Amino acid sequence: MASSSLSLSCACRAITGTITLPPSNPLPLALEICHCSSCRHSSGQLAISCFACPRSSSDGPPTLNITSKTQPVAYNTSEYLVRYFCASCGASVYMYVPETGDMEVCSGVLEGEGMEEVLRFKQHIFVESSGDGGMSAWVEGPRWKGWAEKSELFQMPGVKEAGEKPRAAEKEGKGERRLQAHCHCRGVEFYVTPPDEEEQGSSSVANDNKNESSQSQTSNNEKWWLRASNTKYLAGLCACNSCRLATGFDIQAWAFVPKTHIRQVDGKEVDFKMGTLKTYSHTPGTYRDFCGKCGATVFWRCEGRRGDVIDISAGLLDAAEGARAEEWLEWRTKVSFEECAANKGLVAKLSEGLKKWGDS
């Protein structure tokens, strides 16, 4: 892609902008994937993909220019970092470091073909924060415990044996296991309960269907969301344009859980108007829910087609074993809508890594 500028947009196009590419900053730009807890809970993602916005000169300002009348909403993750997202659809747009003036742009908002020529994956950072390596298990590359080249490399934990029992640390109350979940500002908090005994005794969809997109599943597939003898929920990764533009990132991780197993902190069944939750709908009957304060993606849901199964954005989950929450979830080994990926190079690496991970 030969161009002197890049265009960006969120899903609803309330936010649009351009990035000027100075001659001193040729393509491709380096793409990093961050796994820190702050990024996971403020985005809802298993990990976020961003790149440093070029500067007009060595001491000049970043070249991002928001061209829309609407400006992104600011959320201070800390005193060192401000995140900006769309108030209408929830898409993360960029992050700003006040102390240095640096700006990190979220990779999923870029428009155009041939993104693999614009952005090239370089490395993972803050992998230690994930506990289990998170999404870095599936995308081969340097895995730094903290900042790149300023910390040690992270060593991936060994693969768990199938059938390991859940940790007692995740049991609460009267022996009930709960998987806690929350956005960064905690304006949205809830927990997930495990499949009950009745579900564990029922049949689930055949293993050879486990790589189908969640959005293509119907009520004809009985218990398709269950895995591991119906003791875990299915989870998967999506590269569709809808997820990319509405989140601001190339890869969206979902956990598929029946509504009856998603509870508010007071124990009541989840209410999609709880706390700071906001809803965006671009297609009749389908809804995306996000936190209106910090911008984290929370749920995807639709009417009728899949009953009461809700997609939970996996970065919100606080599992004791790590970000992948493998004592609760079984991950698909295929990327949904891989053919729709904007950055085909990145998603191809993910697809290859998932296959190897599944074979192991």
GROMACS .gro file of N, CA and C in nm, residues 275-358:
model
  252
  275GLY      N    1  -2.529  -0.105   3.566
  275GLY     CA    2  -2.409  -0.023   3.583
  275GLY      C    3  -2.390   0.079   3.471
  276THR      N    4  -2.268   0.081   3.416
  276THR     CA    5  -2.232   0.177   3.311
  276THR      C    6  -2.244   0.117   3.172
  277LEU      N    7  -2.317   0.006   3.159
  277LEU     CA    8  -2.329  -0.063   3.030
  277LEU      C    9  -2.406   0.022   2.929
  278LYS      N   10  -2.353   0.030   2.807
  278LYS     CA   11  -2.419   0.095   2.695
  278LYS      C   12  -2.433  -0.006   2.581
  279THR      N   13  -2.527   0.016   2.492
  279THR     CA   14  -2.555  -0.079   2.384
  279THR      C   15  -2.545  -0.012   2.248
  280TYR      N   16  -2.481  -0.082   2.153
  280TYR     CA   17  -2.472  -0.038   2.014
  280TYR      C   18  -2.529  -0.147   1.925
  281SER      N   19  -2.617  -0.109   1.834
  281SER     CA   20  -2.677  -0.205   1.741
  281SER      C   21  -2.664  -0.152   1.599
  282HIS      N   22  -2.592  -0.226   1.515
  282HIS     CA   23  -2.575  -0.185   1.376
  282HIS      C   24  -2.662  -0.267   1.282
  283THR      N   25  -2.717  -0.378   1.334
  283THR     CA   26  -2.805  -0.466   1.257
  283THR      C   27  -2.925  -0.498   1.344
  284PRO      N   28  -3.046  -0.491   1.290
  284PRO     CA   29  -3.164  -0.521   1.371
  284PRO      C   30  -3.154  -0.659   1.437
  285GLY      N   31  -3.177  -0.662   1.568
  285GLY     CA   32  -3.176  -0.788   1.642
  285GLY      C   33  -3.041  -0.830   1.695
  286THR      N   34  -2.933  -0.757   1.663
  286THR     CA   35  -2.801  -0.788   1.718
  286THR      C   36  -2.750  -0.668   1.798
  287TYR      N   37  -2.681  -0.698   1.908
  287TYR     CA   38  -2.641  -0.593   2.002
  287TYR      C   39  -2.499  -0.616   2.052
  288ARG      N   40  -2.426  -0.506   2.067
  288ARG     CA   41  -2.295  -0.508   2.131
  288ARG      C   42  -2.304  -0.418   2.254
  289ASP      N   43  -2.258  -0.470   2.366
  289ASP     CA   44  -2.263  -0.394   2.491
  289ASP      C   45  -2.120  -0.359   2.534
  290PHE      N   46  -2.102  -0.236   2.579
  290PHE     CA   47  -1.970  -0.191   2.624
  290PHE      C   48  -1.986  -0.097   2.743
  291CYS      N   49  -1.878  -0.077   2.815
  291CYS     CA   50  -1.881   0.014   2.929
  291CYS      C   51  -1.875   0.158   2.879
  292GLY      N   52  -1.971   0.241   2.919
  292GLY     CA   53  -1.974   0.379   2.874
  292GLY      C   54  -1.870   0.467   2.942
  293LYS      N   55  -1.805   0.416   3.047
  293LYS     CA   56  -1.705   0.496   3.117
  293LYS      C   57  -1.563   0.465   3.071
  294CYS      N   58  -1.525   0.335   3.067
  294CYS     CA   59  -1.388   0.300   3.028
  294CYS      C   60  -1.378   0.244   2.887
  295GLY      N   61  -1.492   0.210   2.823
  295GLY     CA   62  -1.491   0.166   2.684
  295GLY      C   63  -1.475   0.017   2.662
  296ALA      N   64  -1.465  -0.063   2.766
  296ALA     CA   65  -1.442  -0.207   2.749
  296ALA      C   66  -1.558  -0.276   2.678
  297THR      N   67  -1.526  -0.360   2.579
  297THR     CA   68  -1.626  -0.446   2.517
  297THR      C   69  -1.671  -0.548   2.621
  298VAL      N   70  -1.803  -0.572   2.631
  298VAL     CA   71  -1.855  -0.662   2.734
  298VAL      C   72  -1.929  -0.782   2.673
  299PHE      N   73  -2.036  -0.757   2.596
  299PHE     CA   74  -2.117  -0.866   2.541
  299PHE      C   75  -2.146  -0.846   2.393
  300TRP      N   76  -2.172  -0.958   2.324
  300TRP     CA   77  -2.240  -0.959   2.194
  300TRP      C   78  -2.357  -1.054   2.208
  301ARG      N   79  -2.473  -1.015   2.156
  301ARG     CA   80  -2.591  -1.099   2.168
  301ARG      C   81  -2.685  -1.075   2.050
  302CYS      N   82  -2.773  -1.171   2.025
  302CYS     CA   83  -2.868  -1.156   1.917
  302CYS      C   84  -3.002  -1.218   1.957
  303GLU      N   85  -3.106  -1.175   1.891
  303GLU     CA   86  -3.240  -1.222   1.923
  303GLU      C   87  -3.274  -1.348   1.842
  304GLY      N   88  -3.323  -1.449   1.910
  304GLY     CA   89  -3.381  -1.565   1.843
  304GLY      C   90  -3.284  -1.667   1.791
  305ARG      N   91  -3.184  -1.626   1.713
  305ARG     CA   92  -3.102  -1.720   1.639
  305ARG      C   93  -3.025  -1.817   1.727
  306ARG      N   94  -2.979  -1.770   1.842
  306ARG     CA   95  -2.898  -1.856   1.929
  306ARG      C   96  -2.957  -1.869   2.068
  307GLY      N   97  -3.087  -1.844   2.080
  307GLY     CA   98  -3.148  -1.856   2.211
  307GLY      C   99  -3.092  -1.754   2.307
  308ASP      N  100  -3.056  -1.800   2.427
  308ASP     CA  101  -3.007  -1.710   2.530
  308ASP      C  102  -2.857  -1.721   2.552
  309VAL      N  103  -2.783  -1.772   2.453
  309VAL     CA  104  -2.637  -1.781   2.467
  309VAL      C  105  -2.577  -1.644   2.437
  310ILE      N  106  -2.494  -1.595   2.529
  310ILE     CA  107  -2.434  -1.462   2.519
  310ILE      C  108  -2.283  -1.477   2.497
  311ASP      N  109  -2.228  -1.392   2.412
  311ASP     CA  110  -2.083  -1.386   2.393
  311ASP      C  111  -2.026  -1.289   2.496
  312ILE      N  112  -1.936  -1.337   2.580
  312ILE     CA  113  -1.868  -1.253   2.680
  312ILE      C  114  -1.728  -1.221   2.629
  313SER      N  115  -1.690  -1.094   2.631
  313SER     CA  116  -1.555  -1.057   2.589
  313SER      C  117  -1.455  -1.110   2.691
  314ALA      N  118  -1.367  -1.199   2.645
  314ALA     CA  119  -1.287  -1.283   2.735
  314ALA      C  120  -1.185  -1.206   2.818
  315GLY      N  121  -1.147  -1.086   2.777
  315GLY     CA  122  -1.049  -1.010   2.854
  315GLY      C  123  -1.099  -0.961   2.987
  316LEU      N  124  -1.230  -0.968   3.009
  316LEU     CA  125  -1.289  -0.924   3.135
  316LEU      C  126  -1.277  -1.029   3.245
  317LEU      N  127  -1.250  -1.154   3.206
  317LEU     CA  128  -1.252  -1.265   3.301
  317LEU      C  129  -1.130  -1.264   3.392
  318ASP      N  130  -1.153  -1.295   3.520
  318ASP     CA  131  -1.045  -1.299   3.619
  318ASP      C  132  -1.027  -1.441   3.671
  319ALA      N  133  -0.974  -1.528   3.589
  319ALA     CA  134  -0.954  -1.667   3.629
  319ALA      C  135  -0.821  -1.682   3.704
  320ALA      N  136  -0.820  -1.765   3.806
  320ALA     CA  137  -0.700  -1.784   3.886
  320ALA      C  138  -0.584  -1.840   3.805
  321GLU      N  139  -0.616  -1.923   3.703
  321GLU     CA  140  -0.511  -1.990   3.627
  321GLU      C  141  -0.451  -1.902   3.518
  322GLY      N  142  -0.515  -1.790   3.484
  322GLY     CA  143  -0.460  -1.702   3.381
  322GLY      C  144  -0.565  -1.650   3.286
  323ALA      N  145  -0.520  -1.567   3.191
  323ALA     CA  146  -0.612  -1.495   3.103
  323ALA      C  147  -0.697  -1.587   3.015
  324ARG      N  148  -0.644  -1.702   2.975
  324ARG     CA  149  -0.721  -1.793   2.889
  324ARG      C  150  -0.829  -1.868   2.965
  325ALA      N  151  -0.825  -1.863   3.097
  325ALA     CA  152  -0.930  -1.923   3.182
  325ALA      C  153  -0.961  -2.067   3.142
  326GLU      N  154  -0.856  -2.147   3.127
  326GLU     CA  155  -0.875  -2.282   3.071
  326GLU      C  156  -0.940  -2.382   3.165
  327GLU      N  157  -0.957  -2.348   3.291
  327GLU     CA  158  -1.034  -2.435   3.378
  327GLU      C  159  -1.184  -2.412   3.360
  328TRP      N  160  -1.217  -2.308   3.283
  328TRP     CA  161  -1.357  -2.275   3.254
  328TRP      C  162  -1.389  -2.285   3.106
  329LEU      N  163  -1.289  -2.263   3.021
  329LEU     CA  164  -1.311  -2.250   2.878
  329LEU      C  165  -1.228  -2.351   2.799
  330GLU      N  166  -1.283  -2.396   2.688
  330GLU     CA  167  -1.206  -2.471   2.589
  330GLU      C  168  -1.206  -2.390   2.460
  331TRP      N  169  -1.085  -2.361   2.409
  331TRP     CA  170  -1.071  -2.271   2.296
  331TRP      C  171  -1.075  -2.344   2.163
  332ARG      N  172  -1.149  -2.288   2.068
  332ARG     CA  173  -1.148  -2.339   1.931
  332ARG      C  174  -1.008  -2.328   1.873
  333THR      N  175  -0.976  -2.414   1.781
  333THR     CA  176  -0.845  -2.408   1.717
  333THR      C  177  -0.855  -2.355   1.575
  334LYS      N  178  -0.956  -2.275   1.549
  334LYS     CA  179  -0.973  -2.210   1.420
  334LYS      C  180  -1.030  -2.071   1.443
  335VAL      N  181  -0.983  -1.974   1.362
  335VAL     CA  182  -1.030  -1.836   1.373
  335VAL      C  183  -1.158  -1.820   1.294
  336SER      N  184  -1.263  -1.769   1.357
  336SER     CA  185  -1.387  -1.741   1.285
  336SER      C  186  -1.367  -1.621   1.191
  337PHE      N  187  -1.422  -1.631   1.070
  337PHE     CA  188  -1.414  -1.525   0.970
  337PHE      C  189  -1.271  -1.484   0.937
  338GLU      N  190  -1.181  -1.583   0.934
  338GLU     CA  191  -1.042  -1.554   0.898
  338GLU      C  192  -1.033  -1.490   0.761
  339GLU      N  193  -1.122  -1.530   0.671
  339GLU     CA  194  -1.119  -1.477   0.535
  339GLU      C  195  -1.154  -1.328   0.530
  340CYS      N  196  -1.214  -1.276   0.636
  340CYS     CA  197  -1.252  -1.134   0.640
  340CYS      C  198  -1.145  -1.046   0.705
  341ALA      N  199  -1.037  -1.105   0.753
  341ALA     CA  200  -0.936  -1.031   0.829
  341ALA      C  201  -0.880  -0.914   0.750
  342ALA      N  202  -0.864  -0.801   0.817
  342ALA     CA  203  -0.802  -0.684   0.753
  342ALA      C  204  -0.650  -0.703   0.748
  343ASN      N  205  -0.591  -0.743   0.861
  343ASN     CA  206  -0.447  -0.772   0.865
  343ASN      C  207  -0.430  -0.923   0.849
  344LYS      N  208  -0.425  -0.966   0.724
  344LYS     CA  209  -0.422  -1.111   0.696
  344LYS      C  210  -0.294  -1.176   0.747
  345GLY      N  211  -0.184  -1.100   0.750
  345GLY     CA  212  -0.059  -1.155   0.800
  345GLY      C  213  -0.068  -1.190   0.947
  346LEU      N  214  -0.122  -1.099   1.028
  346LEU     CA  215  -0.135  -1.123   1.172
  346LEU      C  216  -0.231  -1.239   1.199
  347VAL      N  217  -0.345  -1.239   1.133
  347VAL     CA  218  -0.445  -1.343   1.158
  347VAL      C  219  -0.398  -1.478   1.106
  348ALA      N  220  -0.317  -1.480   1.000
  348ALA     CA  221  -0.259  -1.606   0.952
  348ALA      C  222  -0.164  -1.665   1.057
  349LYS      N  223  -0.085  -1.578   1.123
  349LYS     CA  224   0.003  -1.625   1.230
  349LYS      C  225  -0.080  -1.683   1.344
  350LEU      N  226  -0.190  -1.615   1.377
  350LEU     CA  227  -0.278  -1.664   1.482
  350LEU      C  228  -0.338  -1.799   1.444
  351SER      N  229  -0.384  -1.812   1.321
  351SER     CA  230  -0.445  -1.937   1.275
  351SER      C  231  -0.346  -2.052   1.279
  352GLU      N  232  -0.225  -2.026   1.235
  352GLU     CA  233  -0.120  -2.129   1.237
  352GLU      C  234  -0.086  -2.169   1.381
  353GLY      N  235  -0.076  -2.070   1.469
  353GLY     CA  236  -0.046  -2.099   1.608
  353GLY      C  237  -0.154  -2.176   1.678
  354LEU      N  238  -0.280  -2.145   1.649
  354LEU     CA  239  -0.392  -2.219   1.707
  354LEU      C  240  -0.389  -2.366   1.666
  355LYS      N  241  -0.359  -2.389   1.539
  355LYS     CA  242  -0.354  -2.527   1.489
  355LYS      C  243  -0.244  -2.606   1.561
  356LYS      N  244  -0.126  -2.546   1.573
  356LYS     CA  245  -0.016  -2.614   1.642
  356LYS      C  246  -0.052  -2.638   1.788
  357TRP      N  247  -0.113  -2.538   1.851
  357TRP     CA  248  -0.151  -2.548   1.991
  357TRP      C  249  -0.254  -2.659   2.011
  358GLY      N  250  -0.349  -2.668   1.918
  358GLY     CA  251  -0.451  -2.774   1.926
  358GLY      C  252  -0.391  -2.912   1.906
   0.00000   0.00000   0.00000
